[in-house]
mmCIF file of C-alpha atoms in Angstrom:
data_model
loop_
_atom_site.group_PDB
_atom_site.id
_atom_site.type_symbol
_atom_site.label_atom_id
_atom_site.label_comp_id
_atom_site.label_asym_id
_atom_site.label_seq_id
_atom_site.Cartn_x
_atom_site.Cartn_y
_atom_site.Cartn_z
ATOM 1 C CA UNK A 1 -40.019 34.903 28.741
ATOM 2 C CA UNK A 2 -43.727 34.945 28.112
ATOM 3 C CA UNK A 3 -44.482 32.012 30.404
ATOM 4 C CA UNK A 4 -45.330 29.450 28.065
ATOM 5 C CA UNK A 5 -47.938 32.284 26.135
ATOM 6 C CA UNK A 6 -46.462 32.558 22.244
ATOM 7 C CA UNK A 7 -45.586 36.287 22.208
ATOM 8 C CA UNK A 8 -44.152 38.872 19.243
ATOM 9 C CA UNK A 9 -42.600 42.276 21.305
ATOM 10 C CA UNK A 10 -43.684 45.418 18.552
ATOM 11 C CA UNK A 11 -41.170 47.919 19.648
ATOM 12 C CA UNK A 12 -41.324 51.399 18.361
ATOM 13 C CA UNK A 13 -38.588 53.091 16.610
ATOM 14 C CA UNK A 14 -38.388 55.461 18.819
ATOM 15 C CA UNK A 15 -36.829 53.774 21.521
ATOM 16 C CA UNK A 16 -32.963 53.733 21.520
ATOM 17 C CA UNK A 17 -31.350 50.161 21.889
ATOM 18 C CA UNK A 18 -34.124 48.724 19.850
ATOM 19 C CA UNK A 19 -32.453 47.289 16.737
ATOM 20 C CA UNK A 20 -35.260 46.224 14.704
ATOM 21 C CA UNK A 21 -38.868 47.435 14.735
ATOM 22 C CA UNK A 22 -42.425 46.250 13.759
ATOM 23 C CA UNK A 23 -44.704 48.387 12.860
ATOM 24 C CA UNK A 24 -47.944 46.393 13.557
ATOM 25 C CA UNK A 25 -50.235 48.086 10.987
ATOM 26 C CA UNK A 26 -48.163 48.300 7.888
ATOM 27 C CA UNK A 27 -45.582 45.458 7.877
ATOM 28 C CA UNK A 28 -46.784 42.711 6.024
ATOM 29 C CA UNK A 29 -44.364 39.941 8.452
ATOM 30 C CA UNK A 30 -46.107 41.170 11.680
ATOM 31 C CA UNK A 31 -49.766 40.411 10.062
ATOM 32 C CA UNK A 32 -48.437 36.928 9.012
ATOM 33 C CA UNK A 33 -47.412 36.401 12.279
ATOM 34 C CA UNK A 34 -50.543 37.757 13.897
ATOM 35 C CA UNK A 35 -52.690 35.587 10.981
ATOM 36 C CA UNK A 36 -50.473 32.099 11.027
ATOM 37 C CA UNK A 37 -51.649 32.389 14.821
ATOM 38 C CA UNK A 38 -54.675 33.217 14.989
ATOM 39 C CA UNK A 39 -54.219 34.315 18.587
ATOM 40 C CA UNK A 40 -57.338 34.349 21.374
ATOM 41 C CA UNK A 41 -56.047 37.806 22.561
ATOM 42 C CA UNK A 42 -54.151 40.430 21.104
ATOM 43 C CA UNK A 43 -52.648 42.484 24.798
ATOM 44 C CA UNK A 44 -51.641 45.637 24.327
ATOM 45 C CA UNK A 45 -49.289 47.258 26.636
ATOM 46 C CA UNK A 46 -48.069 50.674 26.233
ATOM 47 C CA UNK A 47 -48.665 50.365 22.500
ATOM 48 C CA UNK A 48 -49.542 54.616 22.178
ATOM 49 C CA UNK A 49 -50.613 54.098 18.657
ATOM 50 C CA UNK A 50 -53.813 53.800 17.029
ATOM 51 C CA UNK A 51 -54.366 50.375 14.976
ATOM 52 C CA UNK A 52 -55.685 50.623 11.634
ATOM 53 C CA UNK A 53 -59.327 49.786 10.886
ATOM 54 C CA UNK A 54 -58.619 47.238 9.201
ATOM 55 C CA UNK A 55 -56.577 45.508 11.809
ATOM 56 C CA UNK A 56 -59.630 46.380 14.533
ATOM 57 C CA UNK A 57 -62.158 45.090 12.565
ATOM 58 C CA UNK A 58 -60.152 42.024 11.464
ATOM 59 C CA UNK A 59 -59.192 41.082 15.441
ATOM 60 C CA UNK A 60 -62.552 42.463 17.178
ATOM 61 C CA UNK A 61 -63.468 41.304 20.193
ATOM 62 C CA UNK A 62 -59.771 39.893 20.581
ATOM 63 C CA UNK A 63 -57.779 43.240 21.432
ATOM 64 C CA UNK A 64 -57.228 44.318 24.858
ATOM 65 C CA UNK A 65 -55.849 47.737 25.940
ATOM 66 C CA UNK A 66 -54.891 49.044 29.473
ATOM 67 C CA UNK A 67 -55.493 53.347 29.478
ATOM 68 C CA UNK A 68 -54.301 55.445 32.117
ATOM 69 C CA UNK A 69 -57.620 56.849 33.111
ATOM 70 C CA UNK A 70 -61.030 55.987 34.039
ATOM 71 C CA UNK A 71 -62.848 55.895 31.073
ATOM 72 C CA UNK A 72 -64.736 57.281 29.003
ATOM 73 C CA UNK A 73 -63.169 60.010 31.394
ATOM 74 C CA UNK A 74 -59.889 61.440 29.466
ATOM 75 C CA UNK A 75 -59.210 59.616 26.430
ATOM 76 C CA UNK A 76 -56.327 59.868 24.592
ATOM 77 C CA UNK A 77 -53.033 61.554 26.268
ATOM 78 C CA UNK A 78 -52.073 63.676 29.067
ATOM 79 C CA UNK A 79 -54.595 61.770 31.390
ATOM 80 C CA UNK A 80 -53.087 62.919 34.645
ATOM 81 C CA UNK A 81 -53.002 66.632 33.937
ATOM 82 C CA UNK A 82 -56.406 66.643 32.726
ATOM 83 C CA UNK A 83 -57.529 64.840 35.896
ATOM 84 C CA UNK A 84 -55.334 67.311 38.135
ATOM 85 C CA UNK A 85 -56.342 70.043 36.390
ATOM 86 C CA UNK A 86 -60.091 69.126 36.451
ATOM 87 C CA UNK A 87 -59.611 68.710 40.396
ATOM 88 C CA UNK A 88 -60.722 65.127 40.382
ATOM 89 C CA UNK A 89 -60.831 63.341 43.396
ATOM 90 C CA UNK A 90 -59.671 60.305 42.034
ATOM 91 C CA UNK A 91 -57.677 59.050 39.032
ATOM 92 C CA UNK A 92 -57.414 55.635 37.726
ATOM 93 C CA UNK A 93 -56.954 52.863 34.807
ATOM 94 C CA UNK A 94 -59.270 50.773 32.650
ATOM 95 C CA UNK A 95 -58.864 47.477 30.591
ATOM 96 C CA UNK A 96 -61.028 47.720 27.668
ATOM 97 C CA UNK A 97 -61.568 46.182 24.494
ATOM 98 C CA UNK A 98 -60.217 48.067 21.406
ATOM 99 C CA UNK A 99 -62.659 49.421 19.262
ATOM 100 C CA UNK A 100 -62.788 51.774 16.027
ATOM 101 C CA UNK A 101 -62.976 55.012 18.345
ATOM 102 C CA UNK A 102 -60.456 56.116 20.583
ATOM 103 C CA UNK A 103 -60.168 54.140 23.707
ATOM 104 C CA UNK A 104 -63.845 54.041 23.016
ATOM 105 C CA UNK A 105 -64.483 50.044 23.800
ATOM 106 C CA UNK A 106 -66.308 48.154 25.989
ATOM 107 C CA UNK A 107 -64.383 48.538 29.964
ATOM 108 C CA UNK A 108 -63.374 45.310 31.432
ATOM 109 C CA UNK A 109 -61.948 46.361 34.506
ATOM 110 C CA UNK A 110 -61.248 49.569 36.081
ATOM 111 C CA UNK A 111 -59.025 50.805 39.427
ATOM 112 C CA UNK A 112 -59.016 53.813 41.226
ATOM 113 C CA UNK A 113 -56.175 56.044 42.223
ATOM 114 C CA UNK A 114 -56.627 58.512 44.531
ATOM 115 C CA UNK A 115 -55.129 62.208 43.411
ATOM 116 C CA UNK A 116 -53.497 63.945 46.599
ATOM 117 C CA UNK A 117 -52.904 67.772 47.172
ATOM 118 C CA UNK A 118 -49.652 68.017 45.697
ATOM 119 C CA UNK A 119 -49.449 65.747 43.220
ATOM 120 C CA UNK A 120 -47.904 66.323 39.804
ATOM 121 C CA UNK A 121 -48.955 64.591 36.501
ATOM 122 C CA UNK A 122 -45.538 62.529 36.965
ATOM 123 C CA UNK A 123 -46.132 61.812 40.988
ATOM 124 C CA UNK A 124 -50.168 60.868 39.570
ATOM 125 C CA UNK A 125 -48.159 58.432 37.049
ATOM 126 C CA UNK A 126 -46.322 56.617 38.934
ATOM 127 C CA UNK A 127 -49.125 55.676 41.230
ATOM 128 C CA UNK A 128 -51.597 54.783 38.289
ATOM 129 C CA UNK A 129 -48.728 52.653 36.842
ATOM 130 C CA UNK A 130 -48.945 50.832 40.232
ATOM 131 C CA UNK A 131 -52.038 50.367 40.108
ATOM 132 C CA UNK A 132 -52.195 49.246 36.190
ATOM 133 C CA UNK A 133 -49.683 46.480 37.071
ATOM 134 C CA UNK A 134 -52.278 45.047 39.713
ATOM 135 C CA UNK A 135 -55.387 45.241 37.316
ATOM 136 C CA UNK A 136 -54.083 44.504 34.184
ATOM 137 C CA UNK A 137 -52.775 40.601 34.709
ATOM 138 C CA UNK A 138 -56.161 39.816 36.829
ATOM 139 C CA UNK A 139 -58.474 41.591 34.683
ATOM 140 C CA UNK A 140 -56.809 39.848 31.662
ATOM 141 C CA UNK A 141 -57.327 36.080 33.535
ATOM 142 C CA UNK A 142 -61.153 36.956 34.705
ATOM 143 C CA UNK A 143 -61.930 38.197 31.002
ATOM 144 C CA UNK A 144 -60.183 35.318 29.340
ATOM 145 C CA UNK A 145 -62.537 33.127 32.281
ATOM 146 C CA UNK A 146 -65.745 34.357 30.617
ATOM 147 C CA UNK A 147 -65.177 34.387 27.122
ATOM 148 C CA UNK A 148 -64.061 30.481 27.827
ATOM 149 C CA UNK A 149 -67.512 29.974 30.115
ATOM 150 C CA UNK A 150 -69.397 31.641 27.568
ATOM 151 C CA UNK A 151 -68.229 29.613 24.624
ATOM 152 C CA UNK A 152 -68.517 26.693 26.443
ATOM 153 C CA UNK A 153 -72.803 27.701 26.918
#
């Protein structure tokens, strides 16, 4: 149910269960979808692919990603064995805007998660996931807020 939001799920075919997959970059139905839209905000969620360039540059300013770090801190993968391993105090997520680069765009929001003594990159997870459940709905409703004030100025 996407509570009253028109929604497409892009599952990956990687995941067993999943009978048919989209493939957001190259199949040609998803960008009709995404064009006969023309949606406000493209919300990424555990996507763990890069877009094309093409797709960026066509939805910029419009794509929203939630990264299990705090950025520009650890980009990419293995966030929470990086931050273990680098002793950091704390650990975190961001909501940023997609860019060409690499979890590169401009941060929206951002929690910290404290990393304890005996954590593990899985124990470190779990606790960011918390966290990026909290931040990621409000951070989406006060960034949608200020794009709407702004366009209203």
């Amino acid at each position: 149910n996407g509570g009253g939001i028109f929604h497409i799920l892009v599952y990956d075919n990687n995941f067993p269960g999943i009978t048919r997959a989209i493939d957001i970059d190259t199949n040609a139905e998803t960008w009709q979808y995404v064009g006969a839209t023309n949606p406000d905000l493209i919300v990424l969620a555990g996507f763990m692919r890069i877009l094309s360039p093409a797709f960026v540059e066509r939805w910029s300013g419009r794509i929203v990603n939630i990264h299990p770090s705090l950025l520009p801190k650890y980009r990419g993968l293995d966030t929470h064995a990086r931050a273990i391993e680098a002793g950091d105090a704390v650990a975190g997520c961001t909501v940023h805007l997609v860019n060409e680069e690499l979890d590169a765009g401009d941060v929206i929001a951002s929690a910290e998660v404290p990393v304890e003594r005996d954590d593990t990159p899985e124990s470190l997870a779990e606790r960011v996931l918390g966290a990026e459940h909290q931040l990621y709905p409000r951070a989406l409703k006060e960034f949608v807020k200020r794009r709407e004030q702004s366009s209203r100025n």
